[in-house]
Amino acid sequence: MIRRPPRSTPKPSSAASDVYKRQVGTTTDADPYLQRPTVPVHERLTTKLADWKDDAIREQTYICLVNGYARKQSLIRGETAEICISARVNKFDVKLTRVGARNEVVEERSSIPGREQHIPENAAIKGCGWETTIEFDTTHLRPGFYQVDLRASGVAKEREVGHAFFIVRPQSGEEASILLMLSTNTYNAYNFWGGPSLYDANQVVAYDRPLLRGLISRPDDGNSGRVGPIVEAGGIVDPEVIYYYKYCIDNNYSLRVGLAGWHNQERRFVQWAESQGLKVDLCANNDVEDSELLSRYRLVLSVGHDEYWTMSMRDTLLDWVKSGGNLATFSGNTAYWHVRVEDNAMICHKYGAEETDPVATTKHRDRLSGMFVHRWVNKPENELLGVGSNGGLYARFGGGTPRGSGGFTVYRPDHWALDGTDLRYGDLFGAQSAIVSFETNGCRLSFDEMGVPYPTGEFGTPENFEIIGIAPALVWSGDPKYKDYPSLMATDEPTYGDAEWLAKQVYGSVDEQLVARLRMGYGVMGAMKLGKGEVFAGSTTHWAYGLGQDELVDAVTMNVLSRFTAGSQD
């Protein structure tokens, strides 16, 4: 990937400075958010994203006048939650809410004196290093997700509220039977608050900094902000992703809000689960490196877009399942990238890992921060999940099946996961809410003499993995003849896309026929026994969009949760 040099930022006008001072009641110098952009907002739907990336980083870093983050994302009940805040206003208010089936406001504080804390030039890599501003005692808080609203008064609506979050986990002996690990590593990978993310120029991204506006919370206005638009009368065919881009630009969000974060899928899942009377504990991604933590649960869940895992996460979960634990992934693109965590930052050299990751030239190159399926790492996600992004990736996104049904075609109607649904051979599952959208997981497959698909075993999918349903999905190629990439996402390397990089990391070369084969695949819903445990693969980022909307999605989800928690106390 070509790394573009940073642009110089135009000096703000004195008028912009004056407006800023009037709005926020402070003598702080001109507001960076109001600086003249390189590419005006009204031109962005027709301009390549790379040409206004620097504008977006600056704007999204400064759009909220009060920003903050929790010093620790995941706490055991009884620990103190420390919130580090920078406020470019004289006073601000704070509201703490437990987000669930019923949002519970547990504490409010008003007129907190504002103090701006410096944003280091390398904040995206090293973190902000801010001092603690406020604390919350979690002793009497129920386990769950806690949203911290940081509100400035008398300013433009989109600048009014910044958000932070923390997770409260139960004390030992108080656990539910289900543990949902939030995809906090993926939040971090997509976060360009304070500087480039893993998708811009960085290979290291720090945890201790605010998240982009919209990743934690935004107005719940139905399906707005879905990366793959829901099927409507006649369907929405949007290979240029204008539907989604326009939503983001019109609402002053980054183009990342639908790709990662709590608000999209995990929030929906938790609210649905609690509305069904289910008790679900939460944790951060890296918490599941602790085998003792896992030993207290019968079922671990991955929901939404859970793309970045450490090796210890993968290995600990694999051992736990083989010893009798159960894993269900209502997620897509799951465990695709291997990351290392050092000094409270996440390292991933991604596509160029062979050339840039320091471990590539050592005897530890099996710790390379590239794909798990990379030939040096050789720990494909399929070995644990049954599926991976190597078998199918994009659906109803860009050139990836833009006219796709949004559902899985059923091939095993007698599978336990479909009990009570009356789904038949060839029926579509999930199409009503277009759950097969954005990113999937799949496996290389073939068909038996009865026309039923089975895994070929390529990339490590176990032979006992049962394919319940499939949906065509595409690993985008950068070859212009395919038109896989939306025009706005085109890069300076038009012949290298996801399919080419997959070929390079797995096989060490980019052969045209190999790329053509890797490019076409399926999102695959399936299940398998793994040692003494079991695994269910929902295999799409947008599964949770069907919950509470499609009774068949509700039914299959409950079948999985019931089977995998059978015999528990909850």
Coordinates of C-alpha atoms in Angstrom, one line a residue:
M1 CA 0.0 0.0 0.0
I2 CA 1.3 3.5 -0.9
R3 CA 1.8 5.7 2.1
R4 CA 0.9 9.3 1.2
P5 CA 3.1 12.0 2.8
P6 CA 1.2 14.2 5.3
R7 CA -0.2 17.4 3.9
S8 CA 0.4 20.8 5.5
T9 CA -2.7 22.1 7.2
P10 CA -3.9 25.6 6.1
K11 CA -3.8 28.3 8.8
P12 CA -7.3 29.0 10.2
S13 CA -8.9 32.3 9.5
S14 CA -9.3 34.8 12.3
A15 CA -13.1 34.6 11.7
A16 CA -13.0 30.9 12.5
S17 CA -11.0 31.6 15.7
D18 CA -13.5 34.2 16.8
V19 CA -16.5 31.9 16.2
Y20 CA -14.8 29.2 18.2
K21 CA -14.1 31.5 21.2
R22 CA -17.7 32.7 21.2
Q23 CA -19.1 29.2 21.1
V24 CA -17.1 27.6 23.9
G25 CA -16.4 30.5 26.1
T26 CA -12.6 30.0 26.3
T27 CA -9.5 31.9 25.3
T28 CA -8.0 28.8 23.6
D29 CA -6.5 29.5 20.2
A30 CA -8.3 28.8 16.9
D31 CA -10.2 25.6 16.8
P32 CA -8.5 23.0 14.5
Y33 CA -12.0 21.6 13.6
L34 CA -12.9 24.9 11.9
Q35 CA -9.8 25.0 9.7
R36 CA -10.4 25.1 6.0
P37 CA -10.3 21.5 4.7
T38 CA -8.2 20.4 1.7
V39 CA -11.3 18.9 0.2
P40 CA -14.6 20.6 1.1
V41 CA -17.3 18.5 2.6
H42 CA -19.7 19.0 -0.4
E43 CA -17.1 17.4 -2.7
R44 CA -16.3 14.3 -0.7
L45 CA -18.8 12.0 -2.3
T46 CA -17.0 12.5 -5.6
T47 CA -13.4 12.5 -4.3
K48 CA -11.2 9.6 -3.5
L49 CA -11.0 8.9 0.2
A50 CA -7.2 9.1 0.2
D51 CA -7.4 12.7 -0.9
W52 CA -9.2 13.9 2.2
K53 CA -7.9 11.4 4.8
D54 CA -5.8 14.1 6.5
D55 CA -8.9 16.4 6.7
A56 CA -10.9 13.5 8.4
I57 CA -8.2 12.8 11.0
R58 CA -8.0 16.4 12.1
E59 CA -11.8 17.0 12.0
Q60 CA -12.7 13.8 13.9
T61 CA -10.0 14.5 16.5
Y62 CA -11.4 17.9 17.3
I63 CA -15.1 17.7 16.5
C64 CA -16.1 17.0 20.1
L65 CA -15.2 19.7 22.5
V66 CA -15.0 17.3 25.4
N67 CA -13.1 14.0 24.8
G68 CA -12.1 11.2 27.1
Y69 CA -11.2 7.6 27.6
A70 CA -11.0 5.1 30.5
R71 CA -7.6 4.3 31.8
K72 CA -8.7 0.6 31.9
Q73 CA -11.4 -0.6 29.5
S74 CA -12.2 -3.7 31.5
L75 CA -12.7 -3.7 35.3
I76 CA -13.7 -6.2 37.9
R77 CA -16.7 -5.0 40.0
G78 CA -15.2 -3.1 42.9
E79 CA -12.3 -1.5 41.0
T80 CA -12.3 2.2 40.3
A81 CA -13.0 3.4 36.8
E82 CA -10.7 6.3 36.0
I83 CA -11.7 8.6 33.1
C84 CA -9.1 10.8 31.5
I85 CA -10.7 13.9 30.0
S86 CA -9.7 16.9 27.9
A87 CA -12.2 19.7 27.8
R88 CA -12.0 22.8 25.6
V89 CA -14.9 24.5 27.4
N90 CA -15.1 26.2 30.8
K91 CA -17.5 23.6 32.2
F92 CA -19.0 20.3 31.1
D93 CA -21.5 17.7 32.4
V94 CA -21.1 13.9 32.8
K95 CA -23.6 11.1 32.6
L96 CA -22.9 7.5 33.3
T97 CA -25.3 5.0 31.8
R98 CA -25.4 1.2 31.8
V99 CA -26.5 0.2 28.3
G100 CA -28.8 -2.8 28.0
A101 CA -32.4 -3.7 27.3
R102 CA -33.2 -0.8 29.5
N103 CA -30.6 2.0 29.6
E104 CA -30.0 2.8 33.2
V105 CA -28.6 6.2 34.2
V106 CA -26.6 5.5 37.3
E107 CA -24.8 8.8 38.0
E108 CA -24.8 12.4 36.7
R109 CA -22.4 15.2 37.5
S110 CA -22.8 18.9 36.5
S111 CA -20.6 21.9 35.9
I112 CA -17.3 20.1 36.1
P113 CA -14.4 22.6 35.5
G114 CA -13.0 22.1 32.0
R115 CA -9.3 21.7 31.5
E116 CA -7.6 21.0 28.1
Q117 CA -5.0 18.3 28.1
H118 CA -2.4 18.2 25.4
I119 CA -2.7 15.9 22.5
P120 CA 0.8 14.6 21.7
E121 CA 1.8 14.5 18.0
N122 CA 2.2 10.7 18.2
A123 CA -1.0 10.2 20.2
A124 CA -2.2 7.5 17.9
I125 CA 1.0 5.4 18.5
K126 CA 2.0 6.3 22.1
G127 CA -1.4 7.3 23.5
C128 CA -2.5 10.6 25.1
G129 CA -1.1 10.1 28.6
W130 CA -3.7 12.3 30.1
E131 CA -4.2 12.7 33.8
T132 CA -7.3 11.2 35.5
T133 CA -10.2 13.8 35.6
I134 CA -13.0 11.9 37.3
E135 CA -13.5 8.5 38.9
F136 CA -16.4 6.1 39.4
D137 CA -16.7 3.5 42.1
T138 CA -17.9 0.3 40.5
T139 CA -18.7 -1.6 43.8
H140 CA -22.4 -1.3 43.4
L141 CA -22.6 -1.3 39.6
R142 CA -24.1 -4.3 37.8
P143 CA -21.8 -6.0 35.3
G144 CA -22.2 -4.6 31.8
F145 CA -21.2 -1.9 29.3
Y146 CA -21.0 1.6 30.8
Q147 CA -21.2 4.6 28.5
V148 CA -19.8 7.9 29.7
D149 CA -21.4 11.0 28.1
L150 CA -19.2 14.1 28.2
R151 CA -21.5 17.1 27.4
A152 CA -20.6 20.7 26.6
S153 CA -23.5 23.1 26.6
G154 CA -24.5 25.8 24.0
V155 CA -22.5 24.4 21.1
A156 CA -23.4 22.9 17.7
K157 CA -25.2 19.5 18.2
E158 CA -22.5 17.4 16.5
R159 CA -19.9 18.9 18.8
E160 CA -21.9 18.7 22.0
V161 CA -21.2 15.2 23.3
G162 CA -18.0 13.1 23.5
H163 CA -18.1 9.5 24.7
A164 CA -15.9 7.2 26.7
F165 CA -16.7 3.7 28.0
F166 CA -15.7 0.9 30.4
I167 CA -16.8 -2.6 31.0
V168 CA -17.6 -3.9 34.5
R169 CA -17.0 -7.7 34.9
P170 CA -18.5 -9.7 37.8
Q171 CA -16.5 -10.8 40.7
S172 CA -15.5 -14.5 41.0
G173 CA -18.6 -16.6 41.8
E174 CA -21.1 -14.1 40.3
E175 CA -20.7 -15.0 36.7
A176 CA -23.4 -15.8 34.1
S177 CA -22.9 -18.8 31.9
I178 CA -22.3 -16.6 28.8
L179 CA -19.4 -14.3 28.1
L180 CA -19.4 -11.9 25.2
M181 CA -15.9 -10.6 24.4
L182 CA -16.3 -7.2 22.9
S183 CA -14.2 -6.5 19.8
T184 CA -12.1 -3.8 21.5
N185 CA -9.0 -4.6 19.4
T186 CA -11.0 -3.9 16.2
Y187 CA -12.3 -0.6 17.7
N188 CA -8.6 0.3 18.2
A189 CA -7.5 -0.7 14.7
Y190 CA -10.1 1.5 13.0
N191 CA -9.6 4.4 15.4
F192 CA -7.8 7.4 13.8
W193 CA -8.5 9.8 16.7
G194 CA -5.2 11.7 17.2
G195 CA -3.5 10.3 14.1
P196 CA -3.5 7.5 11.5
S197 CA -5.0 4.1 12.2
L198 CA -4.0 0.7 10.9
Y199 CA -5.9 1.6 7.8
D200 CA -4.1 4.9 7.1
A201 CA -0.3 4.7 7.8
N202 CA 0.4 3.3 11.2
Q203 CA 1.5 -0.1 12.2
V204 CA 1.1 0.6 15.9
V205 CA -2.1 2.0 17.6
A206 CA -2.4 3.0 21.2
Y207 CA -5.4 2.0 23.4
D208 CA -5.3 5.0 25.7
R209 CA -7.0 7.7 23.6
P210 CA -10.6 8.6 22.8
L211 CA -12.5 6.7 20.2
L212 CA -13.9 8.3 17.1
R213 CA -17.3 10.0 17.4
G214 CA -20.1 7.5 16.7
L215 CA -18.2 4.3 17.6
I216 CA -19.7 4.2 21.1
S217 CA -23.0 5.9 20.6
R218 CA -25.1 7.8 18.1
P219 CA -28.8 8.3 17.5
D220 CA -30.6 5.0 17.0
D221 CA -32.4 5.8 13.8
G222 CA -33.1 2.3 12.5
N223 CA -30.7 0.9 9.9
S224 CA -29.0 4.2 9.0
G225 CA -25.3 3.6 9.1
R226 CA -25.4 0.0 8.1
V227 CA -22.5 -0.8 5.7
G228 CA -24.7 -3.1 3.7
P229 CA -28.1 -1.4 3.2
I230 CA -31.2 -3.4 4.1
V231 CA -33.2 -4.9 1.2
E232 CA -36.2 -2.8 0.4
A233 CA -38.8 -2.9 -2.4
G234 CA -36.8 -3.7 -5.5
G235 CA -33.6 -3.9 -3.4
I236 CA -30.8 -1.3 -3.0
V237 CA -27.9 -2.0 -5.3
D238 CA -25.0 0.2 -4.2
P239 CA -21.6 -1.1 -5.5
E240 CA -20.2 2.4 -4.9
V241 CA -21.3 2.4 -1.2
I242 CA -22.8 5.9 -1.7
Y243 CA -25.7 5.0 0.7
Y244 CA -23.3 4.5 3.6
Y245 CA -20.8 7.2 2.7
K246 CA -23.6 9.8 2.4
Y247 CA -25.0 8.8 5.8
C248 CA -21.5 9.4 7.4
I249 CA -20.7 12.7 5.6
D250 CA -24.2 14.1 6.1
N251 CA -24.0 13.5 9.9
N252 CA -20.3 14.5 10.4
Y253 CA -19.2 11.0 11.2
S254 CA -16.0 9.3 10.1
L255 CA -16.4 6.6 7.5
R256 CA -15.4 4.1 10.2
V257 CA -18.6 4.3 12.3
G258 CA -20.3 1.4 10.6
L259 CA -17.2 -0.7 10.4
A260 CA -16.3 -1.0 14.1
G261 CA -17.5 0.0 17.6
W262 CA -19.9 -1.0 20.2
H263 CA -23.0 0.8 18.8
N264 CA -23.5 -1.2 15.7
Q265 CA -23.8 -4.9 16.5
E266 CA -22.7 -5.7 20.0
R267 CA -25.1 -3.1 21.6
R268 CA -28.0 -4.6 19.6
F269 CA -27.1 -8.1 20.7
V270 CA -26.8 -7.2 24.4
Q271 CA -30.1 -5.3 24.3
W272 CA -31.9 -8.2 22.6
A273 CA -30.4 -10.8 24.9
E274 CA -31.4 -8.9 28.0
S275 CA -34.9 -8.4 26.6
Q276 CA -35.1 -12.2 26.3
G277 CA -34.2 -12.6 30.0
L278 CA -30.7 -13.8 29.3
K279 CA -27.8 -12.8 31.5
V280 CA -24.6 -12.1 29.5
D281 CA -21.3 -10.9 30.9
L282 CA -18.9 -8.8 28.9
C283 CA -15.2 -8.5 28.6
A284 CA -12.5 -6.9 26.4
N285 CA -10.8 -8.9 23.6
N286 CA -7.6 -9.4 25.4
D287 CA -9.3 -10.6 28.7
V288 CA -9.8 -14.0 27.1
E289 CA -6.1 -14.6 27.2
D290 CA -6.8 -15.6 30.8
S291 CA -7.7 -19.3 30.8
E292 CA -8.9 -19.0 34.4
L293 CA -11.5 -16.4 33.3
L294 CA -12.7 -18.7 30.6
S295 CA -13.0 -21.7 33.0
R296 CA -15.9 -19.9 34.7
Y297 CA -18.1 -19.9 31.5
R298 CA -19.9 -22.4 29.3
L299 CA -20.1 -20.2 26.3
V300 CA -18.0 -17.4 24.8
L301 CA -19.5 -15.2 22.1
S302 CA -18.0 -13.0 19.3
V303 CA -20.5 -10.6 17.8
G304 CA -20.2 -8.1 14.9
H305 CA -16.8 -7.2 13.5
D306 CA -14.1 -9.0 15.5
E307 CA -11.1 -8.8 13.2
Y308 CA -8.0 -8.4 15.3
W309 CA -6.9 -11.1 17.8
T310 CA -3.7 -11.8 19.7
M311 CA -2.1 -15.2 19.4
S312 CA -2.8 -15.8 23.0
M313 CA -6.5 -15.1 22.5
R314 CA -6.6 -17.7 19.7
D315 CA -4.6 -20.4 21.5
T316 CA -6.4 -19.9 24.9
L317 CA -9.8 -20.1 23.3
L318 CA -8.8 -23.2 21.2
D319 CA -7.6 -25.0 24.3
W320 CA -10.7 -24.0 26.2
V321 CA -13.1 -25.3 23.5
K322 CA -11.2 -28.6 23.2
S323 CA -11.5 -29.1 26.9
G324 CA -15.2 -28.6 26.9
G325 CA -16.1 -24.9 26.3
N326 CA -18.4 -23.7 23.6
L327 CA -17.8 -20.9 21.1
A328 CA -20.4 -19.1 19.0
T329 CA -19.4 -16.4 16.5
F330 CA -22.2 -14.2 15.4
S331 CA -19.6 -12.2 13.6
G332 CA -17.7 -11.9 10.4
N333 CA -14.0 -11.3 9.3
T334 CA -13.3 -12.9 12.7
A335 CA -9.7 -13.4 13.9
Y336 CA -8.3 -12.4 10.5
W337 CA -5.3 -10.4 11.7
H338 CA -2.7 -11.4 14.3
V339 CA -1.7 -8.6 16.5
R340 CA 0.9 -8.2 19.3
V341 CA 0.3 -6.0 22.3
E342 CA 3.2 -4.1 23.8
D343 CA 3.3 -1.0 26.1
N344 CA -0.5 -0.6 25.9
A345 CA -0.5 -0.5 22.2
M346 CA -1.4 -2.9 19.4
I347 CA 1.0 -3.8 16.7
C348 CA 0.0 -5.1 13.3
H349 CA 2.1 -4.7 10.1
K350 CA -0.7 -6.2 8.1
Y351 CA -0.1 -6.5 4.3
G352 CA 3.5 -5.4 4.4
A353 CA 4.5 -7.5 7.4
E354 CA 7.1 -9.6 5.6
E355 CA 9.0 -6.4 4.8
T356 CA 8.4 -4.2 7.8
D357 CA 7.8 -6.3 10.9
P358 CA 11.0 -6.7 12.9
V359 CA 10.3 -10.3 13.7
A360 CA 10.3 -11.2 10.0
T361 CA 14.1 -11.6 9.9
T362 CA 14.3 -13.5 13.2
K363 CA 13.7 -17.1 14.4
H364 CA 10.4 -15.8 15.7
R365 CA 8.8 -15.0 12.4
D366 CA 5.9 -17.3 13.3
R367 CA 4.9 -14.3 15.5
L368 CA 4.5 -12.1 12.4
S369 CA 1.8 -9.5 12.7
G370 CA 0.0 -10.4 9.5
M371 CA -2.8 -12.7 8.7
F372 CA -3.2 -15.8 10.9
V373 CA -3.3 -17.8 7.7
H374 CA 0.1 -16.4 6.6
R375 CA 2.4 -19.3 5.6
W376 CA 5.0 -18.4 8.4
V377 CA 2.4 -18.1 11.1
N378 CA 0.3 -21.0 9.8
K379 CA -2.5 -20.8 12.4
P380 CA -5.6 -20.2 10.2
E381 CA -8.7 -19.1 12.0
N382 CA -10.5 -22.0 10.4
E383 CA -8.9 -24.4 12.8
L384 CA -10.9 -22.8 15.7
L385 CA -13.9 -21.3 13.9
G386 CA -14.4 -23.8 11.0
V387 CA -14.4 -20.7 8.7
G388 CA -12.2 -17.8 7.8
S389 CA -12.1 -14.7 5.6
N390 CA -9.9 -16.8 3.3
G391 CA -13.1 -18.6 2.1
G392 CA -15.3 -15.6 1.4
L393 CA -15.4 -12.0 2.7
Y394 CA -17.5 -9.2 1.2
A395 CA -21.2 -9.5 0.7
R396 CA -23.6 -6.7 -0.4
F397 CA -20.6 -4.4 -0.1
G398 CA -18.8 -2.7 -3.0
G399 CA -18.4 -5.1 -5.8
G400 CA -18.9 -8.0 -3.5
T401 CA -22.3 -9.4 -4.5
P402 CA -24.0 -6.0 -4.5
R403 CA -27.3 -7.7 -5.6
G404 CA -26.9 -10.6 -3.1
S405 CA -30.0 -11.8 -1.3
G406 CA -28.7 -10.8 2.2
G407 CA -29.4 -14.3 3.5
F408 CA -27.9 -17.8 3.7
T409 CA -29.3 -20.5 1.4
V410 CA -30.2 -23.5 3.6
Y411 CA -28.7 -26.9 2.8
R412 CA -29.1 -28.8 6.0
P413 CA -32.7 -28.1 7.2
D414 CA -32.5 -30.9 9.8
H415 CA -29.5 -29.4 11.6
W416 CA -30.1 -28.7 15.3
A417 CA -29.4 -25.0 14.9
L418 CA -32.6 -24.8 12.7
D419 CA -34.9 -26.7 15.1
G420 CA -38.4 -25.2 15.3
T421 CA -37.9 -22.8 12.3
D422 CA -39.6 -24.8 9.6
L423 CA -36.7 -23.7 7.3
R424 CA -36.5 -26.0 4.2
Y425 CA -33.8 -27.0 1.8
G426 CA -33.1 -24.0 -0.5
D427 CA -34.9 -21.5 1.8
L428 CA -33.2 -18.1 2.5
F429 CA -32.3 -17.5 6.2
G430 CA -31.8 -13.9 7.3
A431 CA -32.6 -12.2 4.0
Q432 CA -35.5 -10.3 5.6
S433 CA -33.0 -8.2 7.5
A434 CA -30.1 -8.7 5.1
I435 CA -27.9 -10.1 7.8
V436 CA -25.4 -11.4 5.2
S437 CA -23.9 -8.0 4.5
F438 CA -20.5 -6.3 4.7
E439 CA -18.0 -9.0 5.9
T440 CA -18.4 -12.7 6.3
N441 CA -16.4 -15.8 7.1
G442 CA -16.4 -18.9 4.8
C443 CA -14.5 -22.0 3.9
R444 CA -13.4 -23.7 0.6
L445 CA -16.1 -26.1 -0.2
S446 CA -17.4 -28.7 -2.7
F447 CA -20.7 -30.5 -3.3
D448 CA -21.5 -34.2 -2.7
E449 CA -23.6 -36.3 -5.0
M450 CA -26.8 -35.1 -3.3
G451 CA -25.9 -31.5 -3.9
V452 CA -25.0 -30.7 -0.3
P453 CA -21.9 -28.7 0.4
Y454 CA -19.0 -29.9 2.5
P455 CA -15.6 -28.4 3.4
T456 CA -12.6 -29.4 1.4
G457 CA -10.3 -28.9 4.4
E458 CA -8.3 -26.2 2.8
F459 CA -6.9 -23.6 5.2
G460 CA -7.5 -26.0 8.1
T461 CA -11.3 -26.3 8.3
P462 CA -11.9 -29.6 10.1
E463 CA -13.6 -32.3 8.0
N464 CA -16.5 -32.7 10.6
F465 CA -17.5 -29.0 10.1
E466 CA -21.2 -29.2 9.0
I467 CA -22.2 -26.5 6.5
I468 CA -25.8 -25.4 7.2
G469 CA -26.1 -22.5 4.7
I470 CA -24.1 -20.5 2.3
A471 CA -24.1 -17.1 0.6
P472 CA -21.8 -16.0 -2.3
A473 CA -19.1 -13.7 -1.1
L474 CA -16.1 -12.1 -2.7
V475 CA -12.5 -11.4 -1.6
W476 CA -12.0 -8.1 -3.5
S477 CA -9.3 -8.1 -6.2
G478 CA -7.5 -4.9 -7.1
D479 CA -7.5 -5.8 -10.8
P480 CA -9.5 -3.0 -12.5
K481 CA -11.2 -5.5 -14.8
Y482 CA -13.3 -6.8 -11.8
K483 CA -14.5 -3.4 -10.5
D484 CA -14.5 -4.9 -7.0
Y485 CA -13.5 -1.7 -5.2
P486 CA -15.8 1.3 -4.9
S487 CA -14.4 4.2 -6.9
L488 CA -13.8 6.3 -3.8
M489 CA -11.7 3.6 -2.3
A490 CA -9.3 3.2 -5.3
T491 CA -5.7 3.3 -4.4
D492 CA -2.4 4.0 -6.2
E493 CA -1.8 0.3 -6.4
P494 CA -4.7 -0.8 -8.6
T495 CA -3.6 -4.4 -9.1
Y496 CA -3.2 -5.2 -5.3
G497 CA -6.4 -5.9 -3.4
D498 CA -7.5 -8.3 -0.7
A499 CA -7.3 -11.3 -3.0
E500 CA -3.8 -10.5 -4.1
W501 CA -2.6 -9.9 -0.6
L502 CA -4.2 -13.1 0.6
A503 CA -2.3 -15.0 -2.2
K504 CA 0.9 -13.3 -1.3
Q505 CA 0.7 -14.1 2.4
V506 CA -0.5 -17.7 2.0
Y507 CA 1.5 -18.8 -1.0
G508 CA 4.3 -16.2 -1.3
S509 CA 3.3 -15.2 -4.8
V510 CA 0.6 -13.5 -6.8
D511 CA -0.5 -15.7 -9.6
E512 CA -3.5 -14.5 -11.7
Q513 CA -5.3 -17.9 -11.7
L514 CA -4.7 -18.3 -8.0
V515 CA -6.1 -14.9 -7.3
A516 CA -9.1 -15.6 -9.5
R517 CA -9.8 -18.7 -7.4
L518 CA -9.3 -17.1 -4.0
R519 CA -11.5 -14.1 -5.1
M520 CA -14.7 -16.1 -5.3
G521 CA -16.1 -17.9 -2.3
Y522 CA -19.0 -18.1 0.2
G523 CA -20.0 -16.9 3.5
V524 CA -20.7 -20.1 5.4
M525 CA -23.0 -20.7 8.4
G526 CA -22.1 -24.0 10.1
A527 CA -21.1 -25.9 13.2
M528 CA -18.8 -28.6 14.5
K529 CA -17.6 -30.5 17.5
L530 CA -14.1 -29.6 18.5
G531 CA -12.6 -31.9 21.1
K532 CA -15.0 -31.9 24.1
G533 CA -16.6 -28.6 23.0
E534 CA -18.6 -27.2 20.2
V535 CA -18.4 -24.3 17.8
F536 CA -21.1 -22.4 15.9
A537 CA -20.2 -20.0 13.1
G538 CA -22.8 -17.4 12.2
S539 CA -20.2 -15.9 9.8
T540 CA -21.5 -12.4 9.2
T541 CA -20.8 -9.0 10.8
H542 CA -24.5 -8.1 10.5
W543 CA -26.2 -11.0 12.3
A544 CA -27.3 -8.8 15.1
Y545 CA -29.3 -6.5 12.8
G546 CA -31.7 -9.4 12.4
L547 CA -32.4 -9.8 16.2
G548 CA -35.8 -8.5 17.2
Q549 CA -36.5 -7.9 13.5
D550 CA -36.6 -11.5 12.1
E551 CA -38.2 -14.3 14.1
L552 CA -36.0 -16.9 12.3
V553 CA -32.8 -15.1 13.3
D554 CA -34.1 -14.9 16.9
A555 CA -35.0 -18.6 16.8
V556 CA -31.6 -19.8 15.5
T557 CA -29.8 -17.6 18.0
M558 CA -31.7 -19.0 20.9
N559 CA -31.1 -22.5 19.6
V560 CA -27.4 -21.9 19.8
L561 CA -27.4 -20.2 23.2
S562 CA -29.7 -22.9 24.7
R563 CA -27.6 -25.8 23.4
F564 CA -24.3 -24.3 24.4
T565 CA -25.4 -23.4 27.9
A566 CA -27.3 -26.6 28.6
G567 CA -26.8 -27.7 32.2
S568 CA -25.8 -24.2 33.4
Q569 CA -27.4 -22.5 36.4
D570 CA -28.8 -19.6 34.3

